[in-house]
Amino acid sequence: LICTRNRVPSYFGVSFSFITPMAVVMATDGVGGALCGIIAAGLVMVVGAGVVKAIGTGWIDKVLPPVVTGCIIVVIGVGLSATAINSVMFDGGASETFDAVGCLIGFVTFIAAVIASSWFKGFLKMIPVLIGIVVGYLVAVPFGYVDFTPVLEAAWIGLPSITLPTWSLNGILVIAPIALVLLVEHIGHLMTVTNLSGEDCNQYLSSSLLGNGLGIMASGALGGPALTSIAENIGVMGLSKCYSTRVFWWTAAFALIIGGFCPKLAMLFYSIPTCVLGGVSLMLFGLIAGNGLSLLVSEKVDFNENRNLMIVASSLIVGIGMMTTGVSVPLGSFEIPGLLLAAILSVVLNLVLPKEKEELVQC
């Protein structure tokens, strides 16, 4: 918010892309070594912000036209669908057995959020996700899906745990390159916010990347994980139609002062069943995918042109297929996730495939 001067409604959360490389580094250099790599990844993002600042954002329209950005947005939304389905039907992947009760709770959560978004008025219409979670939580209690023991045992006031980084060349070499994944995610999410809000957030790309990089460095310095812009929040903004950055200041203050020093509140959040979170995720991820399709329609992407069809078909199949199955392409200690490969594929095809010339009809 500071770096973008309150122009980009977004916040950062934990990036799953770092799990594997962090595990590799922690096995040899411990948590401190992994934190060193996270700080280095943040530095890479800062350098990326400087490059964007130097060359401007004019390249976005050429490298990332609507046919490419629409695909990336669809891949983000549909690619996350497996996470939501696993949360609802298989307890977040913790169980291999179909959870019928959890599926029912997730469905009730989903329906409650849809009803709030579609039929409620005023303030209640702006908080469908919160309403869905509350309804799902209450339904889950009598089924025994909520364990209040950790909430009751947790203290009201407590200090957060801070772990300091230690120097690790291995951590830097293994973790820092993952920042390239964050760059792609960040650009895709920013384009989604632009399409949803109508505000041209792309012009603040360098400032937003700088904020992301500095946030990662601060997180790593205090023992936290690498951060990326969060797709779930984009879905929330799309539902609530609230893009005010003032809300994010209040949210950040609440998270820091109340959430950071109240273990009981943290345990209350942890007590929310996975199936309830999966229920609202179904709607949020679907909204993101729908927004990508809407972009393709509103920009009148012509699918009668073979190049557009090839770009969309190739990137969607590769990206969605890899993300929903959890497959990555190993490249040494680095892994290329589905979103990054789909983005690279769509960008390259857009640049190399010839544009079809309009045929002149002679009368």
JSON list of C-alpha atoms in Angstrom, two decimals, residues 148-346:
[
{"chain": "A", "resi": 148, "resn": "PHE", "atom": "CA", "xyz": [-12.79, -26.12, 20.51]},
{"chain": "A", "resi": 149, "resn": "THR", "atom": "CA", "xyz": [-10.09, -27.59, 22.76]},
{"chain": "A", "resi": 150, "resn": "PRO", "atom": "CA", "xyz": [-7.14, -25.63, 21.26]},
{"chain": "A", "resi": 151, "resn": "VAL", "atom": "CA", "xyz": [-9.24, -22.45, 21.42]},
{"chain": "A", "resi": 152, "resn": "LEU", "atom": "CA", "xyz": [-10.05, -22.93, 25.11]},
{"chain": "A", "resi": 153, "resn": "GLU", "atom": "CA", "xyz": [-6.45, -23.81, 26.00]},
{"chain": "A", "resi": 154, "resn": "ALA", "atom": "CA", "xyz": [-4.83, -20.92, 24.11]},
{"chain": "A", "resi": 155, "resn": "ALA", "atom": "CA", "xyz": [-3.87, -17.74, 25.96]},
{"chain": "A", "resi": 156, "resn": "TRP", "atom": "CA", "xyz": [-5.59, -14.44, 25.29]},
{"chain": "A", "resi": 157, "resn": "ILE", "atom": "CA", "xyz": [-2.30, -12.56, 24.96]},
{"chain": "A", "resi": 158, "resn": "GLY", "atom": "CA", "xyz": [1.01, -13.93, 23.70]},
{"chain": "A", "resi": 159, "resn": "LEU", "atom": "CA", "xyz": [4.09, -12.90, 21.74]},
{"chain": "A", "resi": 160, "resn": "PRO", "atom": "CA", "xyz": [4.61, -14.11, 18.17]},
{"chain": "A", "resi": 161, "resn": "SER", "atom": "CA", "xyz": [7.48, -16.49, 17.47]},
{"chain": "A", "resi": 162, "resn": "ILE", "atom": "CA", "xyz": [10.39, -14.90, 15.60]},
{"chain": "A", "resi": 163, "resn": "THR", "atom": "CA", "xyz": [13.17, -16.89, 13.90]},
{"chain": "A", "resi": 164, "resn": "LEU", "atom": "CA", "xyz": [16.20, -15.09, 12.47]},
{"chain": "A", "resi": 165, "resn": "PRO", "atom": "CA", "xyz": [17.83, -16.06, 9.14]},
{"chain": "A", "resi": 166, "resn": "THR", "atom": "CA", "xyz": [21.35, -17.46, 8.82]},
{"chain": "A", "resi": 167, "resn": "TRP", "atom": "CA", "xyz": [23.70, -17.17, 5.84]},
{"chain": "A", "resi": 168, "resn": "SER", "atom": "CA", "xyz": [23.20, -19.97, 3.30]},
{"chain": "A", "resi": 169, "resn": "LEU", "atom": "CA", "xyz": [24.54, -19.88, -0.24]},
{"chain": "A", "resi": 170, "resn": "ASN", "atom": "CA", "xyz": [22.63, -23.09, -0.92]},
{"chain": "A", "resi": 171, "resn": "GLY", "atom": "CA", "xyz": [19.42, -21.43, 0.24]},
{"chain": "A", "resi": 172, "resn": "ILE", "atom": "CA", "xyz": [19.99, -18.49, -2.09]},
{"chain": "A", "resi": 173, "resn": "LEU", "atom": "CA", "xyz": [20.74, -20.66, -5.14]},
{"chain": "A", "resi": 174, "resn": "VAL", "atom": "CA", "xyz": [17.79, -22.99, -4.57]},
{"chain": "A", "resi": 175, "resn": "ILE", "atom": "CA", "xyz": [15.05, -20.61, -3.38]},
{"chain": "A", "resi": 176, "resn": "ALA", "atom": "CA", "xyz": [15.79, -17.26, -5.04]},
{"chain": "A", "resi": 177, "resn": "PRO", "atom": "CA", "xyz": [14.91, -18.43, -8.62]},
{"chain": "A", "resi": 178, "resn": "ILE", "atom": "CA", "xyz": [11.35, -19.19, -7.46]},
{"chain": "A", "resi": 179, "resn": "ALA", "atom": "CA", "xyz": [10.83, -15.43, -7.50]},
{"chain": "A", "resi": 180, "resn": "LEU", "atom": "CA", "xyz": [10.29, -15.83, -11.26]},
{"chain": "A", "resi": 181, "resn": "VAL", "atom": "CA", "xyz": [7.11, -17.76, -10.45]},
{"chain": "A", "resi": 182, "resn": "LEU", "atom": "CA", "xyz": [5.95, -14.93, -8.20]},
{"chain": "A", "resi": 183, "resn": "LEU", "atom": "CA", "xyz": [6.60, -12.41, -10.97]},
{"chain": "A", "resi": 184, "resn": "VAL", "atom": "CA", "xyz": [4.25, -14.28, -13.29]},
{"chain": "A", "resi": 185, "resn": "GLU", "atom": "CA", "xyz": [1.64, -14.75, -10.54]},
{"chain": "A", "resi": 186, "resn": "HIS", "atom": "CA", "xyz": [1.85, -11.10, -9.58]},
{"chain": "A", "resi": 187, "resn": "ILE", "atom": "CA", "xyz": [1.36, -9.85, -13.14]},
{"chain": "A", "resi": 188, "resn": "GLY", "atom": "CA", "xyz": [-1.57, -12.24, -13.68]},
{"chain": "A", "resi": 189, "resn": "HIS", "atom": "CA", "xyz": [-3.25, -11.20, -10.44]},
{"chain": "A", "resi": 190, "resn": "LEU", "atom": "CA", "xyz": [-2.72, -7.50, -11.16]},
{"chain": "A", "resi": 191, "resn": "MET", "atom": "CA", "xyz": [-4.32, -7.90, -14.57]},
{"chain": "A", "resi": 192, "resn": "THR", "atom": "CA", "xyz": [-7.28, -9.62, -12.92]},
{"chain": "A", "resi": 193, "resn": "VAL", "atom": "CA", "xyz": [-7.71, -6.75, -10.45]},
{"chain": "A", "resi": 194, "resn": "THR", "atom": "CA", "xyz": [-7.53, -4.31, -13.37]},
{"chain": "A", "resi": 195, "resn": "ASN", "atom": "CA", "xyz": [-10.27, -6.17, -15.24]},
{"chain": "A", "resi": 196, "resn": "LEU", "atom": "CA", "xyz": [-12.49, -6.44, -12.16]},
{"chain": "A", "resi": 197, "resn": "SER", "atom": "CA", "xyz": [-12.14, -2.92, -10.81]},
{"chain": "A", "resi": 198, "resn": "GLY", "atom": "CA", "xyz": [-11.89, -0.99, -14.07]},
{"chain": "A", "resi": 199, "resn": "GLU", "atom": "CA", "xyz": [-8.84, 0.79, -12.63]},
{"chain": "A", "resi": 200, "resn": "ASP", "atom": "CA", "xyz": [-5.64, 0.45, -14.71]},
{"chain": "A", "resi": 201, "resn": "CYS", "atom": "CA", "xyz": [-3.46, -1.17, -12.06]},
{"chain": "A", "resi": 202, "resn": "ASN", "atom": "CA", "xyz": [-0.89, -2.25, -14.67]},
{"chain": "A", "resi": 203, "resn": "GLN", "atom": "CA", "xyz": [0.63, 1.24, -14.57]},
{"chain": "A", "resi": 204, "resn": "TYR", "atom": "CA", "xyz": [1.58, 0.57, -10.95]},
{"chain": "A", "resi": 205, "resn": "LEU", "atom": "CA", "xyz": [3.25, -2.78, -11.73]},
{"chain": "A", "resi": 206, "resn": "SER", "atom": "CA", "xyz": [6.77, -1.70, -10.74]},
{"chain": "A", "resi": 207, "resn": "SER", "atom": "CA", "xyz": [5.54, -0.20, -7.45]},
{"chain": "A", "resi": 208, "resn": "SER", "atom": "CA", "xyz": [3.45, -3.28, -6.70]},
{"chain": "A", "resi": 209, "resn": "LEU", "atom": "CA", "xyz": [6.37, -5.61, -7.43]},
{"chain": "A", "resi": 210, "resn": "LEU", "atom": "CA", "xyz": [8.56, -3.47, -5.16]},
{"chain": "A", "resi": 211, "resn": "GLY", "atom": "CA", "xyz": [6.03, -3.79, -2.36]},
{"chain": "A", "resi": 212, "resn": "ASN", "atom": "CA", "xyz": [5.89, -7.56, -2.87]},
{"chain": "A", "resi": 213, "resn": "GLY", "atom": "CA", "xyz": [9.68, -7.84, -2.81]},
{"chain": "A", "resi": 214, "resn": "LEU", "atom": "CA", "xyz": [10.10, -5.70, 0.31]},
{"chain": "A", "resi": 215, "resn": "GLY", "atom": "CA", "xyz": [7.28, -7.65, 1.98]},
{"chain": "A", "resi": 216, "resn": "ILE", "atom": "CA", "xyz": [9.06, -10.94, 1.26]},
{"chain": "A", "resi": 217, "resn": "MET", "atom": "CA", "xyz": [12.33, -9.61, 2.65]},
{"chain": "A", "resi": 218, "resn": "ALA", "atom": "CA", "xyz": [10.63, -8.37, 5.83]},
{"chain": "A", "resi": 219, "resn": "SER", "atom": "CA", "xyz": [8.83, -11.69, 6.23]},
{"chain": "A", "resi": 220, "resn": "GLY", "atom": "CA", "xyz": [12.02, -13.73, 5.79]},
{"chain": "A", "resi": 221, "resn": "ALA", "atom": "CA", "xyz": [13.91, -11.50, 8.23]},
{"chain": "A", "resi": 222, "resn": "LEU", "atom": "CA", "xyz": [11.34, -12.25, 10.96]},
{"chain": "A", "resi": 223, "resn": "GLY", "atom": "CA", "xyz": [10.93, -15.97, 10.32]},
{"chain": "A", "resi": 224, "resn": "GLY", "atom": "CA", "xyz": [7.98, -15.83, 7.94]},
{"chain": "A", "resi": 225, "resn": "PRO", "atom": "CA", "xyz": [7.37, -17.48, 4.57]},
{"chain": "A", "resi": 226, "resn": "ALA", "atom": "CA", "xyz": [7.65, -16.09, 1.04]},
{"chain": "A", "resi": 227, "resn": "LEU", "atom": "CA", "xyz": [4.64, -14.04, -0.01]},
{"chain": "A", "resi": 228, "resn": "THR", "atom": "CA", "xyz": [2.63, -13.60, -3.17]},
{"chain": "A", "resi": 229, "resn": "SER", "atom": "CA", "xyz": [-0.50, -11.70, -4.14]},
{"chain": "A", "resi": 230, "resn": "ILE", "atom": "CA", "xyz": [-3.49, -13.80, -3.13]},
{"chain": "A", "resi": 231, "resn": "ALA", "atom": "CA", "xyz": [-6.01, -14.94, -5.73]},
{"chain": "A", "resi": 232, "resn": "GLU", "atom": "CA", "xyz": [-8.66, -15.67, -3.10]},
{"chain": "A", "resi": 233, "resn": "ASN", "atom": "CA", "xyz": [-8.84, -12.00, -2.15]},
{"chain": "A", "resi": 234, "resn": "ILE", "atom": "CA", "xyz": [-9.35, -11.04, -5.79]},
{"chain": "A", "resi": 235, "resn": "GLY", "atom": "CA", "xyz": [-12.44, -13.25, -5.77]},
{"chain": "A", "resi": 236, "resn": "VAL", "atom": "CA", "xyz": [-13.66, -11.56, -2.58]},
{"chain": "A", "resi": 237, "resn": "MET", "atom": "CA", "xyz": [-13.29, -8.14, -4.18]},
{"chain": "A", "resi": 238, "resn": "GLY", "atom": "CA", "xyz": [-15.17, -9.34, -7.24]},
{"chain": "A", "resi": 239, "resn": "LEU", "atom": "CA", "xyz": [-18.08, -10.47, -5.07]},
{"chain": "A", "resi": 240, "resn": "SER", "atom": "CA", "xyz": [-18.21, -7.49, -2.72]},
{"chain": "A", "resi": 241, "resn": "LYS", "atom": "CA", "xyz": [-17.38, -4.87, -5.37]},
{"chain": "A", "resi": 242, "resn": "CYS", "atom": "CA", "xyz": [-15.28, -3.22, -2.67]},
{"chain": "A", "resi": 243, "resn": "TYR", "atom": "CA", "xyz": [-11.87, -2.07, -3.95]},
{"chain": "A", "resi": 244, "resn": "SER", "atom": "CA", "xyz": [-11.10, 0.52, -1.29]},
{"chain": "A", "resi": 245, "resn": "THR", "atom": "CA", "xyz": [-7.50, 0.36, -0.07]},
{"chain": "A", "resi": 246, "resn": "ARG", "atom": "CA", "xyz": [-8.65, 1.89, 3.22]},
{"chain": "A", "resi": 247, "resn": "VAL", "atom": "CA", "xyz": [-10.16, -1.50, 4.04]},
{"chain": "A", "resi": 248, "resn": "PHE", "atom": "CA", "xyz": [-6.73, -3.09, 3.66]},
{"chain": "A", "resi": 249, "resn": "TRP", "atom": "CA", "xyz": [-5.18, -0.69, 6.17]},
{"chain": "A", "resi": 250, "resn": "TRP", "atom": "CA", "xyz": [-7.81, -1.65, 8.75]},
{"chain": "A", "resi": 251, "resn": "THR", "atom": "CA", "xyz": [-7.36, -5.32, 7.92]},
{"chain": "A", "resi": 252, "resn": "ALA", "atom": "CA", "xyz": [-3.59, -5.11, 8.28]},
{"chain": "A", "resi": 253, "resn": "ALA", "atom": "CA", "xyz": [-3.90, -3.30, 11.61]},
{"chain": "A", "resi": 254, "resn": "PHE", "atom": "CA", "xyz": [-6.33, -5.92, 12.88]},
{"chain": "A", "resi": 255, "resn": "ALA", "atom": "CA", "xyz": [-4.07, -8.77, 11.72]},
{"chain": "A", "resi": 256, "resn": "LEU", "atom": "CA", "xyz": [-0.97, -7.21, 13.32]},
{"chain": "A", "resi": 257, "resn": "ILE", "atom": "CA", "xyz": [-2.34, -5.96, 16.64]},
{"chain": "A", "resi": 258, "resn": "ILE", "atom": "CA", "xyz": [-5.10, -8.47, 17.36]},
{"chain": "A", "resi": 259, "resn": "GLY", "atom": "CA", "xyz": [-4.10, -11.50, 15.30]},
{"chain": "A", "resi": 260, "resn": "GLY", "atom": "CA", "xyz": [-0.39, -11.22, 16.01]},
{"chain": "A", "resi": 261, "resn": "PHE", "atom": "CA", "xyz": [-0.69, -11.04, 19.79]},
{"chain": "A", "resi": 262, "resn": "CYS", "atom": "CA", "xyz": [-3.82, -13.12, 20.51]},
{"chain": "A", "resi": 263, "resn": "PRO", "atom": "CA", "xyz": [-3.16, -16.88, 20.30]},
{"chain": "A", "resi": 264, "resn": "LYS", "atom": "CA", "xyz": [-6.80, -17.62, 21.16]},
{"chain": "A", "resi": 265, "resn": "LEU", "atom": "CA", "xyz": [-7.98, -15.79, 18.04]},
{"chain": "A", "resi": 266, "resn": "ALA", "atom": "CA", "xyz": [-5.41, -17.66, 15.95]},
{"chain": "A", "resi": 267, "resn": "MET", "atom": "CA", "xyz": [-6.74, -20.98, 17.27]},
{"chain": "A", "resi": 268, "resn": "LEU", "atom": "CA", "xyz": [-10.30, -19.87, 16.50]},
{"chain": "A", "resi": 269, "resn": "PHE", "atom": "CA", "xyz": [-9.31, -19.32, 12.87]},
{"chain": "A", "resi": 270, "resn": "TYR", "atom": "CA", "xyz": [-7.53, -22.68, 12.82]},
{"chain": "A", "resi": 271, "resn": "SER", "atom": "CA", "xyz": [-10.71, -24.35, 14.07]},
{"chain": "A", "resi": 272, "resn": "ILE", "atom": "CA", "xyz": [-12.58, -23.50, 10.86]},
{"chain": "A", "resi": 273, "resn": "PRO", "atom": "CA", "xyz": [-13.07, -26.88, 9.11]},
{"chain": "A", "resi": 274, "resn": "THR", "atom": "CA", "xyz": [-11.31, -27.45, 5.82]},
{"chain": "A", "resi": 275, "resn": "CYS", "atom": "CA", "xyz": [-14.59, -28.29, 4.12]},
{"chain": "A", "resi": 276, "resn": "VAL", "atom": "CA", "xyz": [-16.01, -24.88, 5.06]},
{"chain": "A", "resi": 277, "resn": "LEU", "atom": "CA", "xyz": [-13.03, -23.07, 3.53]},
{"chain": "A", "resi": 278, "resn": "GLY", "atom": "CA", "xyz": [-13.35, -25.32, 0.50]},
{"chain": "A", "resi": 279, "resn": "GLY", "atom": "CA", "xyz": [-17.00, -24.35, 0.11]},
{"chain": "A", "resi": 280, "resn": "VAL", "atom": "CA", "xyz": [-16.27, -20.63, -0.23]},
{"chain": "A", "resi": 281, "resn": "SER", "atom": "CA", "xyz": [-13.21, -21.39, -2.37]},
{"chain": "A", "resi": 282, "resn": "LEU", "atom": "CA", "xyz": [-15.44, -23.06, -4.94]},
{"chain": "A", "resi": 283, "resn": "MET", "atom": "CA", "xyz": [-17.13, -19.73, -5.56]},
{"chain": "A", "resi": 284, "resn": "LEU", "atom": "CA", "xyz": [-14.00, -17.59, -5.33]},
{"chain": "A", "resi": 285, "resn": "PHE", "atom": "CA", "xyz": [-11.93, -19.65, -7.75]},
{"chain": "A", "resi": 286, "resn": "GLY", "atom": "CA", "xyz": [-14.87, -19.96, -10.12]},
{"chain": "A", "resi": 287, "resn": "LEU", "atom": "CA", "xyz": [-15.27, -16.19, -10.10]},
{"chain": "A", "resi": 288, "resn": "ILE", "atom": "CA", "xyz": [-11.63, -15.72, -11.09]},
{"chain": "A", "resi": 289, "resn": "ALA", "atom": "CA", "xyz": [-11.97, -18.19, -13.97]},
{"chain": "A", "resi": 290, "resn": "GLY", "atom": "CA", "xyz": [-15.20, -16.54, -15.06]},
{"chain": "A", "resi": 291, "resn": "ASN", "atom": "CA", "xyz": [-13.46, -13.17, -15.05]},
{"chain": "A", "resi": 292, "resn": "GLY", "atom": "CA", "xyz": [-10.82, -14.54, -17.43]},
{"chain": "A", "resi": 293, "resn": "LEU", "atom": "CA", "xyz": [-13.52, -15.75, -19.79]},
{"chain": "A", "resi": 294, "resn": "SER", "atom": "CA", "xyz": [-15.25, -12.39, -19.50]},
{"chain": "A", "resi": 295, "resn": "LEU", "atom": "CA", "xyz": [-12.02, -10.67, -20.55]},
{"chain": "A", "resi": 296, "resn": "LEU", "atom": "CA", "xyz": [-11.79, -12.85, -23.66]},
{"chain": "A", "resi": 297, "resn": "VAL", "atom": "CA", "xyz": [-15.39, -11.97, -24.55]},
{"chain": "A", "resi": 298, "resn": "SER", "atom": "CA", "xyz": [-15.24, -8.24, -23.76]},
{"chain": "A", "resi": 299, "resn": "GLU", "atom": "CA", "xyz": [-12.04, -7.80, -25.77]},
{"chain": "A", "resi": 300, "resn": "LYS", "atom": "CA", "xyz": [-13.68, -9.70, -28.66]},
{"chain": "A", "resi": 301, "resn": "VAL", "atom": "CA", "xyz": [-10.90, -12.24, -29.07]},
{"chain": "A", "resi": 302, "resn": "ASP", "atom": "CA", "xyz": [-11.56, -13.87, -32.44]},
{"chain": "A", "resi": 303, "resn": "PHE", "atom": "CA", "xyz": [-11.42, -17.65, -32.08]},
{"chain": "A", "resi": 304, "resn": "ASN", "atom": "CA", "xyz": [-11.91, -18.02, -35.81]},
{"chain": "A", "resi": 305, "resn": "GLU", "atom": "CA", "xyz": [-8.23, -17.06, -36.04]},
{"chain": "A", "resi": 306, "resn": "ASN", "atom": "CA", "xyz": [-6.12, -20.18, -35.73]},
{"chain": "A", "resi": 307, "resn": "ARG", "atom": "CA", "xyz": [-3.35, -18.41, -33.73]},
{"chain": "A", "resi": 308, "resn": "ASN", "atom": "CA", "xyz": [-5.77, -17.37, -30.99]},
{"chain": "A", "resi": 309, "resn": "LEU", "atom": "CA", "xyz": [-7.23, -20.85, -30.84]},
{"chain": "A", "resi": 310, "resn": "MET", "atom": "CA", "xyz": [-3.77, -22.42, -30.53]},
{"chain": "A", "resi": 311, "resn": "ILE", "atom": "CA", "xyz": [-2.69, -20.00, -27.81]},
{"chain": "A", "resi": 312, "resn": "VAL", "atom": "CA", "xyz": [-5.80, -20.64, -25.72]},
{"chain": "A", "resi": 313, "resn": "ALA", "atom": "CA", "xyz": [-5.98, -24.39, -26.29]},
{"chain": "A", "resi": 314, "resn": "SER", "atom": "CA", "xyz": [-2.29, -25.04, -25.54]},
{"chain": "A", "resi": 315, "resn": "SER", "atom": "CA", "xyz": [-1.93, -22.85, -22.46]},
{"chain": "A", "resi": 316, "resn": "LEU", "atom": "CA", "xyz": [-5.22, -23.91, -20.86]},
{"chain": "A", "resi": 317, "resn": "ILE", "atom": "CA", "xyz": [-4.59, -27.63, -21.23]},
{"chain": "A", "resi": 318, "resn": "VAL", "atom": "CA", "xyz": [-1.00, -27.43, -19.96]},
{"chain": "A", "resi": 319, "resn": "GLY", "atom": "CA", "xyz": [-1.69, -25.01, -17.12]},
{"chain": "A", "resi": 320, "resn": "ILE", "atom": "CA", "xyz": [-4.94, -26.48, -15.84]},
{"chain": "A", "resi": 321, "resn": "GLY", "atom": "CA", "xyz": [-3.76, -30.05, -16.29]},
{"chain": "A", "resi": 322, "resn": "MET", "atom": "CA", "xyz": [-0.55, -29.48, -14.34]},
{"chain": "A", "resi": 323, "resn": "MET", "atom": "CA", "xyz": [-2.13, -27.40, -11.57]},
{"chain": "A", "resi": 324, "resn": "THR", "atom": "CA", "xyz": [-5.08, -29.72, -10.93]},
{"chain": "A", "resi": 325, "resn": "THR", "atom": "CA", "xyz": [-2.83, -32.79, -10.81]},
{"chain": "A", "resi": 326, "resn": "GLY", "atom": "CA", "xyz": [-0.10, -31.08, -8.80]},
{"chain": "A", "resi": 327, "resn": "VAL", "atom": "CA", "xyz": [2.57, -31.79, -11.43]},
{"chain": "A", "resi": 328, "resn": "SER", "atom": "CA", "xyz": [5.67, -29.63, -11.91]},
{"chain": "A", "resi": 329, "resn": "VAL", "atom": "CA", "xyz": [8.54, -29.91, -14.38]},
{"chain": "A", "resi": 330, "resn": "PRO", "atom": "CA", "xyz": [11.81, -30.53, -12.49]},
{"chain": "A", "resi": 331, "resn": "LEU", "atom": "CA", "xyz": [14.75, -28.41, -13.60]},
{"chain": "A", "resi": 332, "resn": "GLY", "atom": "CA", "xyz": [17.61, -29.18, -11.24]},
{"chain": "A", "resi": 333, "resn": "SER", "atom": "CA", "xyz": [16.62, -27.94, -7.79]},
{"chain": "A", "resi": 334, "resn": "PHE", "atom": "CA", "xyz": [14.02, -25.71, -9.44]},
{"chain": "A", "resi": 335, "resn": "GLU", "atom": "CA", "xyz": [10.52, -26.81, -10.38]},
{"chain": "A", "resi": 336, "resn": "ILE", "atom": "CA", "xyz": [8.42, -25.15, -13.08]},
{"chain": "A", "resi": 337, "resn": "PRO", "atom": "CA", "xyz": [4.76, -25.09, -11.93]},
{"chain": "A", "resi": 338, "resn": "GLY", "atom": "CA", "xyz": [1.81, -25.24, -14.28]},
{"chain": "A", "resi": 339, "resn": "LEU", "atom": "CA", "xyz": [0.96, -21.53, -14.11]},
{"chain": "A", "resi": 340, "resn": "LEU", "atom": "CA", "xyz": [4.49, -20.47, -15.07]},
{"chain": "A", "resi": 341, "resn": "LEU", "atom": "CA", "xyz": [4.73, -22.99, -17.93]},
{"chain": "A", "resi": 342, "resn": "ALA", "atom": "CA", "xyz": [1.29, -21.99, -19.24]},
{"chain": "A", "resi": 343, "resn": "ALA", "atom": "CA", "xyz": [2.25, -18.31, -19.11]},
{"chain": "A", "resi": 344, "resn": "ILE", "atom": "CA", "xyz": [5.53, -18.93, -20.93]},
{"chain": "A", "resi": 345, "resn": "LEU", "atom": "CA", "xyz": [3.79, -21.06, -23.55]},
{"chain": "A", "resi": 346, "resn": "SER", "atom": "CA", "xyz": [1.06, -18.50, -24.24]}
]
